[in-house]
CSV table of C-alpha atoms in Angstrom, one decimal:
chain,number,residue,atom,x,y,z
A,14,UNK,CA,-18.8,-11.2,-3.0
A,15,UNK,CA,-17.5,-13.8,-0.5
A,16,UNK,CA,-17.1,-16.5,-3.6
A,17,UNK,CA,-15.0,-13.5,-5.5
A,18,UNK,CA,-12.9,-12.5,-2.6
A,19,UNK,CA,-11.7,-16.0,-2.0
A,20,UNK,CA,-10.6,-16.8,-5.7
A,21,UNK,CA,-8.7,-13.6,-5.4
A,22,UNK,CA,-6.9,-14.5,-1.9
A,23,UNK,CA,-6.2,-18.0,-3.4
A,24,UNK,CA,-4.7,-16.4,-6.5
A,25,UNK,CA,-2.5,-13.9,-4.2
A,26,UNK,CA,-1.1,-16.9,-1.6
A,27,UNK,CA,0.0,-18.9,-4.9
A,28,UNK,CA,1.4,-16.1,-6.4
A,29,UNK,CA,3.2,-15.4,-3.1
A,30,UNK,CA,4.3,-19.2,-2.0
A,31,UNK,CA,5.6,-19.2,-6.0
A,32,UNK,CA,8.1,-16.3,-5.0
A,33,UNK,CA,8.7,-17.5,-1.7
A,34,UNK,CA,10.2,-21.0,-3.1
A,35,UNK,CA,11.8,-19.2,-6.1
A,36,UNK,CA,13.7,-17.0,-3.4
A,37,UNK,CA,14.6,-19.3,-0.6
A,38,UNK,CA,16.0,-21.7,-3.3
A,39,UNK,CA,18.1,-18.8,-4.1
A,40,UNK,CA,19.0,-18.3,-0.7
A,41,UNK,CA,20.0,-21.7,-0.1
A,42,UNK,CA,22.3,-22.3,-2.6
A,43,UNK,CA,24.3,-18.9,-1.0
A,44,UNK,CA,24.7,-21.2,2.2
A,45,UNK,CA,27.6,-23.3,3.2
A,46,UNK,CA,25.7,-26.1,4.4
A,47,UNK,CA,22.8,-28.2,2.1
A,48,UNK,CA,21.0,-28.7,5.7
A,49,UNK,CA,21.5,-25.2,7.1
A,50,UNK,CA,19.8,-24.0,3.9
A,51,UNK,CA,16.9,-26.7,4.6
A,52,UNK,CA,16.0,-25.4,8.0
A,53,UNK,CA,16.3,-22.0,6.7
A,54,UNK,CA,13.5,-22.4,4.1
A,55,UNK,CA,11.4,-24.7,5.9
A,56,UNK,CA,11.3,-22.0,9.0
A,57,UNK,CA,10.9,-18.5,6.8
A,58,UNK,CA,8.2,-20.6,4.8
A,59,UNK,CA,6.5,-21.4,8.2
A,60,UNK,CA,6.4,-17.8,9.2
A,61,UNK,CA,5.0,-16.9,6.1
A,62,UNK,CA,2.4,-19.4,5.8
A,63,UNK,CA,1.5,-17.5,9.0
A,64,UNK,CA,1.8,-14.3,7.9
A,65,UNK,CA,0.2,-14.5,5.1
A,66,UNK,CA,-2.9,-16.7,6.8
A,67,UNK,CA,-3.6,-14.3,9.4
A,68,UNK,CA,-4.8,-11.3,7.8
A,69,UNK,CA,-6.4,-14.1,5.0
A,70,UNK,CA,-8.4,-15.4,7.8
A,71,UNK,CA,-9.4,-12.2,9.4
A,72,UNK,CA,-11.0,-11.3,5.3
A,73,UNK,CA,-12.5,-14.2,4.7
A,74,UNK,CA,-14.2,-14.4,7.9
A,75,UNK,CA,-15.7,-10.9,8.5
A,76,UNK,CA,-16.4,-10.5,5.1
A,77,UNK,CA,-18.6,-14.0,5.3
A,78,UNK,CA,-20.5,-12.6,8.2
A,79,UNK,CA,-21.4,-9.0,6.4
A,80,UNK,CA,-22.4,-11.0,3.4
A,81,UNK,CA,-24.7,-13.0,6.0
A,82,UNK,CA,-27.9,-11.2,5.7
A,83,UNK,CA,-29.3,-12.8,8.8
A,84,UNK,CA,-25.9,-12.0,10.9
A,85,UNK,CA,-25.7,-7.9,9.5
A,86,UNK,CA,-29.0,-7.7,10.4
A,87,UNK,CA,-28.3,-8.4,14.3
A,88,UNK,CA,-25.2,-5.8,13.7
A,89,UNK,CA,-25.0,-2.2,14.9
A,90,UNK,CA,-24.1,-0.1,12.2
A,91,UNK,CA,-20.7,1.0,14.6
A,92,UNK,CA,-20.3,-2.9,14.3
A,93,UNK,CA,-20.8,-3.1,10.7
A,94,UNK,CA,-18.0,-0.2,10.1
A,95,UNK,CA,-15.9,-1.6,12.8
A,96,UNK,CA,-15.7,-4.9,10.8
A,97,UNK,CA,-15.1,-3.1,7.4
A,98,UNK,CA,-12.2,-1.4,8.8
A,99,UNK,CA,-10.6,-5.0,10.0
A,100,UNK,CA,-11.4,-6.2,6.6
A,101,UNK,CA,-9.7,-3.4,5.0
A,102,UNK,CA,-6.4,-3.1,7.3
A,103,UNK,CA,-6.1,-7.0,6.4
A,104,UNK,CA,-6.3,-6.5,2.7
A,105,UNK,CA,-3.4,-3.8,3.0
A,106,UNK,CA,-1.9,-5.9,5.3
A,107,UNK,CA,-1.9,-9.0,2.5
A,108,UNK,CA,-0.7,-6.7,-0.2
A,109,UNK,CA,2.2,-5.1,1.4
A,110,UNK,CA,3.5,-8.9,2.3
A,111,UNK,CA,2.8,-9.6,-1.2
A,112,UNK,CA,4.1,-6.6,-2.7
A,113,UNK,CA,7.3,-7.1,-0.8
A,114,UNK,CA,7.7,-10.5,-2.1
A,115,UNK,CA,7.3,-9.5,-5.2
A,116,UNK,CA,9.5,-6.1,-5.1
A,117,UNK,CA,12.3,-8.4,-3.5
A,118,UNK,CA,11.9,-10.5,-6.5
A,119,UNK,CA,12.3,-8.1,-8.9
A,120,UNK,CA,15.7,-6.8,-7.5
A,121,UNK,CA,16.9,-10.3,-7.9
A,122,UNK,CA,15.9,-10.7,-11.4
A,123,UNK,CA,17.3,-7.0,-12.2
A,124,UNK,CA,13.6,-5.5,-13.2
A,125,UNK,CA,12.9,-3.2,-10.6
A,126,UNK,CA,13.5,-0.4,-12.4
A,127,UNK,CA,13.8,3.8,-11.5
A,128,UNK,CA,11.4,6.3,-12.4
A,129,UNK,CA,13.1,9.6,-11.9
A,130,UNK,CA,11.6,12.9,-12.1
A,131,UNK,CA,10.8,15.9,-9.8
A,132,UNK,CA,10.2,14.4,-6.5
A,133,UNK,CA,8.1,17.2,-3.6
A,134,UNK,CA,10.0,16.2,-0.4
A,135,UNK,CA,7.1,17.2,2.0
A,136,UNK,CA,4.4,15.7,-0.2
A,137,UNK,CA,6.0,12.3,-0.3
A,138,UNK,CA,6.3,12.2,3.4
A,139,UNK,CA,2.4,13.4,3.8
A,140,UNK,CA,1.6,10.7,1.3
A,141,UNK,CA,3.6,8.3,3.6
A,142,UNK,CA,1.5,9.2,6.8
A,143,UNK,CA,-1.6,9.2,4.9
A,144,UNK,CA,-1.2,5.4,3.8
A,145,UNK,CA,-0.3,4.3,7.0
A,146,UNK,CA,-2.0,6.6,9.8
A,147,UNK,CA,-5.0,4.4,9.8
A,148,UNK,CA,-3.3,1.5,10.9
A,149,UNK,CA,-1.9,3.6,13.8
A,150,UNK,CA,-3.8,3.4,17.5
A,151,UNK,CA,-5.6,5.8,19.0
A,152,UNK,CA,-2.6,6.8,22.0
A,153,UNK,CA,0.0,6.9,19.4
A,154,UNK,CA,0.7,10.3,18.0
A,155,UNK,CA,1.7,10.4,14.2
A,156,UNK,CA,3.0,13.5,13.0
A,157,UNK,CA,5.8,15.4,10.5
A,158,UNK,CA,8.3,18.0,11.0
A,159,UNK,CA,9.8,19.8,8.2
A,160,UNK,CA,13.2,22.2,8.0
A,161,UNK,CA,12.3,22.7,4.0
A,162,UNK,CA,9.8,24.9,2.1
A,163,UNK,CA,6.4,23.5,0.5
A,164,UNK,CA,7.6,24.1,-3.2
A,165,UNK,CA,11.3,22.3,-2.5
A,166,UNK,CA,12.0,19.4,-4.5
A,167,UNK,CA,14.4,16.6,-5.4
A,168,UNK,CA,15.3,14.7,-9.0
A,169,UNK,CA,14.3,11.1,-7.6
A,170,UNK,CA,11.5,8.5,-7.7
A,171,UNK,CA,8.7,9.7,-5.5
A,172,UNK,CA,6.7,6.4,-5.2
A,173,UNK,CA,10.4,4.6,-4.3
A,174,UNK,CA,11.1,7.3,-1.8
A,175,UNK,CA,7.1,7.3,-0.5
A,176,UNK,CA,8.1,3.2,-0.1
A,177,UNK,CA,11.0,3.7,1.8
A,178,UNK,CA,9.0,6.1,4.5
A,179,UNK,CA,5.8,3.9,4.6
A,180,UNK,CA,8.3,0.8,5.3
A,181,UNK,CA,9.8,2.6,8.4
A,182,UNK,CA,6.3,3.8,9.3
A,183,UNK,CA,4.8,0.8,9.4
A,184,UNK,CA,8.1,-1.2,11.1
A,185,UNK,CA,7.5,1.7,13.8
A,186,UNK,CA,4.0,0.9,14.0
A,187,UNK,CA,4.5,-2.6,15.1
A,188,UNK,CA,7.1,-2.1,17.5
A,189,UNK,CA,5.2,0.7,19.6
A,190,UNK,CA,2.4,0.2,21.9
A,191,UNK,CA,2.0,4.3,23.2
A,192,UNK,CA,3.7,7.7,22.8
A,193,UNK,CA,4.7,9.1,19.0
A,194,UNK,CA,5.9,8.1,15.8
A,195,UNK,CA,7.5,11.3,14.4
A,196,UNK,CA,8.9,11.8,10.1
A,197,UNK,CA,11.4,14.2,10.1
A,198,UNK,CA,13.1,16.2,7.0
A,199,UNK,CA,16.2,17.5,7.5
A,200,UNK,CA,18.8,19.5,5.3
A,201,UNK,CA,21.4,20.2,8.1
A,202,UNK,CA,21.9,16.6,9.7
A,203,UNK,CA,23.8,15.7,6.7
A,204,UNK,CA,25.0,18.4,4.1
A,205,UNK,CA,24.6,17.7,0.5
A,206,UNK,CA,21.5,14.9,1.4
A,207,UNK,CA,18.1,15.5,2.2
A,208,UNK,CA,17.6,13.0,5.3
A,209,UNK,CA,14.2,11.5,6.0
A,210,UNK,CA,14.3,10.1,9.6
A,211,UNK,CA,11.5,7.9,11.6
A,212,UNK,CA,11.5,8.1,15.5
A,213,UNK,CA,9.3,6.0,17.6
A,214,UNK,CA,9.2,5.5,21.4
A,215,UNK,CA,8.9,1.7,21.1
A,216,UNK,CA,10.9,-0.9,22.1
A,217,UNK,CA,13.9,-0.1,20.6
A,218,UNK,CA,17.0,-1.5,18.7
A,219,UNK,CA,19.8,-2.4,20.3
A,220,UNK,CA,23.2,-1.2,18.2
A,221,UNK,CA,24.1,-4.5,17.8
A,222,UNK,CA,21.3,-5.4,15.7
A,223,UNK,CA,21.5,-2.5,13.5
A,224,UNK,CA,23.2,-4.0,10.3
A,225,UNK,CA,21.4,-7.5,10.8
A,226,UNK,CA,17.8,-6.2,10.8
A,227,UNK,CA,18.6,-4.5,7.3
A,228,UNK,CA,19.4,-8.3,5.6
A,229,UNK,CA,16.6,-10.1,4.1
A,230,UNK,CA,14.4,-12.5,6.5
A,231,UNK,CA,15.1,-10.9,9.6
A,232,UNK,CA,13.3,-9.6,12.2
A,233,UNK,CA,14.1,-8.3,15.6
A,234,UNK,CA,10.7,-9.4,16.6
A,235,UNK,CA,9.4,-12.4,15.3
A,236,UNK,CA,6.1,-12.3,17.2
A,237,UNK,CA,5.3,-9.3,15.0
A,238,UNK,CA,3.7,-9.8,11.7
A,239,UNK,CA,5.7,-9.3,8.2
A,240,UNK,CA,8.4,-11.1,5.8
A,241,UNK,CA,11.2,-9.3,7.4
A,242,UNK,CA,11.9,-7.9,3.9
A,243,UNK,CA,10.8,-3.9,4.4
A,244,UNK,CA,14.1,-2.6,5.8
A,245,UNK,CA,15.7,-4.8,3.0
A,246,UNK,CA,14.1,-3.6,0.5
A,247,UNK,CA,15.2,0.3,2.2
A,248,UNK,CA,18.8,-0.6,2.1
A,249,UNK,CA,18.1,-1.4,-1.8
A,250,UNK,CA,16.3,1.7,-2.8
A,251,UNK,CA,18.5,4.0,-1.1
A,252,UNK,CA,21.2,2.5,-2.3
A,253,UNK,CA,19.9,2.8,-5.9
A,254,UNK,CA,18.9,6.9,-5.2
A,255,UNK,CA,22.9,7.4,-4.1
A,256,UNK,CA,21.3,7.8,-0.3
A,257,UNK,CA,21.7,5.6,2.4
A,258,UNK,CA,19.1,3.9,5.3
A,259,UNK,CA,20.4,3.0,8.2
A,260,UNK,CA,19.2,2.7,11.6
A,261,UNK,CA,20.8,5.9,14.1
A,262,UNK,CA,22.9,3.9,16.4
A,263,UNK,CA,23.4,7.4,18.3
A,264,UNK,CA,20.0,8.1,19.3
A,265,UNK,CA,19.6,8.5,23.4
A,266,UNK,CA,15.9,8.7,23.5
A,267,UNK,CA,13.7,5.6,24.1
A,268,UNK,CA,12.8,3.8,20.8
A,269,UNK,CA,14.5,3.6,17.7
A,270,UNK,CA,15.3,6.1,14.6
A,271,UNK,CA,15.8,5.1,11.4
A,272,UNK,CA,17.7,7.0,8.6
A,273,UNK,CA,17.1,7.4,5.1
A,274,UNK,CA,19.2,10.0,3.2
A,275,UNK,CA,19.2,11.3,-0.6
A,276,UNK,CA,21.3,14.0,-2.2
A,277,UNK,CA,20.3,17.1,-2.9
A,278,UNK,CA,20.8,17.1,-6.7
């Protein structure tokens, strides 16, 4: 098991680092400067190598002492859950920074591609909290408010308007440490869209920072894990449903609140 999870982690950081040098090549021909570009790449690539590590060494190593028949044996069986649930918050971890990776690539090349149909607005955004709750402590409150009907729906692509939820779910998840994390779905806000919002009573955003958090390789936080690519790849998807995700410069309450709207049709 241990032997098959690592070839599989290998395979996953070279597909990633593959992506990672196709893309920051990219990004350094867009700069002015040859060196600026340099120091550009060699830093994201650091914090990725990082990133990606991390949660590779948090796998490899519990699974290798659950695999250890003489080491389970001295476990508790609250132990031997408590490791399986680090193992698996790592592996979804590692595939969201690998899936973002690759979705960012894709938008590049031109292949990320629509799938429109009948999209339930309040089962997307249960789906949403679903995915991420577990990853959620304990004194955080996660919840959903609705102003629409069980049986309403939109003409949109439910998985790419699930992604754009789970994205600002899982950004609020880093950047609170206690109170609630609360999805919203609004008709009135904006008439003529269906807006999705995302309030948390973390640390915050300050309106200065709300344009440059939504460009690729940035984060407000850089001690907190991730490629800096999930509101990015928001901006994108919203912008590709005729919507738009922002972060809501005018909320007063501690934390942040971030926007995604899509039209009604």
């Amino acid at each position: 098991m241990s032997i098959v999870l690592s070839v599989v982690l290998i395979v996953i950081l070279a597909i990633g680092f593959v992506v990672m040098t196709f893309l920051y090549n990219r990004e350094r021909q867009k700069c002015a400067q040859y060196k600026k570009g340099i120091a550009v790449q060699k830093s994201y690539l650091q914090n990725m190598s990082h990133d990606i590590r991390t949660p590779m060494n948090a796998i490899c190593g519990f699974s290798q002492l659950l695999c250890n028949s003489q080491i389970r044996s001295m476990m508790s069986e609250d132990e031997i859950a408590e490791y399986g649930v680090i193992i698996q918050s790592n592996t979804d971890l590692l595939s969201t920074l690998v899936n973002d990776i690759l979705d960012i690539s894709d938008m590049e090349s031109g292949k990320y591609r629509l799938n429109i149909g009948t999209c339930n607005v309040n089962d997307v955004c249960r789906n949403a909290l679903s995915t991420v709750k577990f990853r959620c402590p304990d004194n955080i409150k996660m919840y959903m408010t609705s102003e629409v009907d069980d049986s309403y729906t939109i003409k949109s692509d439910s998985k790419r308007v699930e992604q754009v939820i789970i994205n600002y779910l899982t950004n609020a998840v880093k950047h609170t440490s206690e109170g609630e994390i609360h999805v919203h779905v609004s008709l009135k806000e904006k008439p003529g869209m269906v807006t999705f919002s995302v309030a948390d009573t973390g640390e915050g955003v300050p309106a200065d920072k709300a344009e440059l958090i939504f460009k690729r390789f940035e984060k407000f936080n850089t001690f907190n894990g991730g490629t800096g690519l999930g509101l990015a790849i928001c901006r994108t998807i919203a912008s590709q449903l005729g919507g738009e995700a922002k972060l809501d410069t005018t909320y007063k309450q501690k934390g942040a609140r971030f926007i995604f709207t899509h039209p009604v049709g």
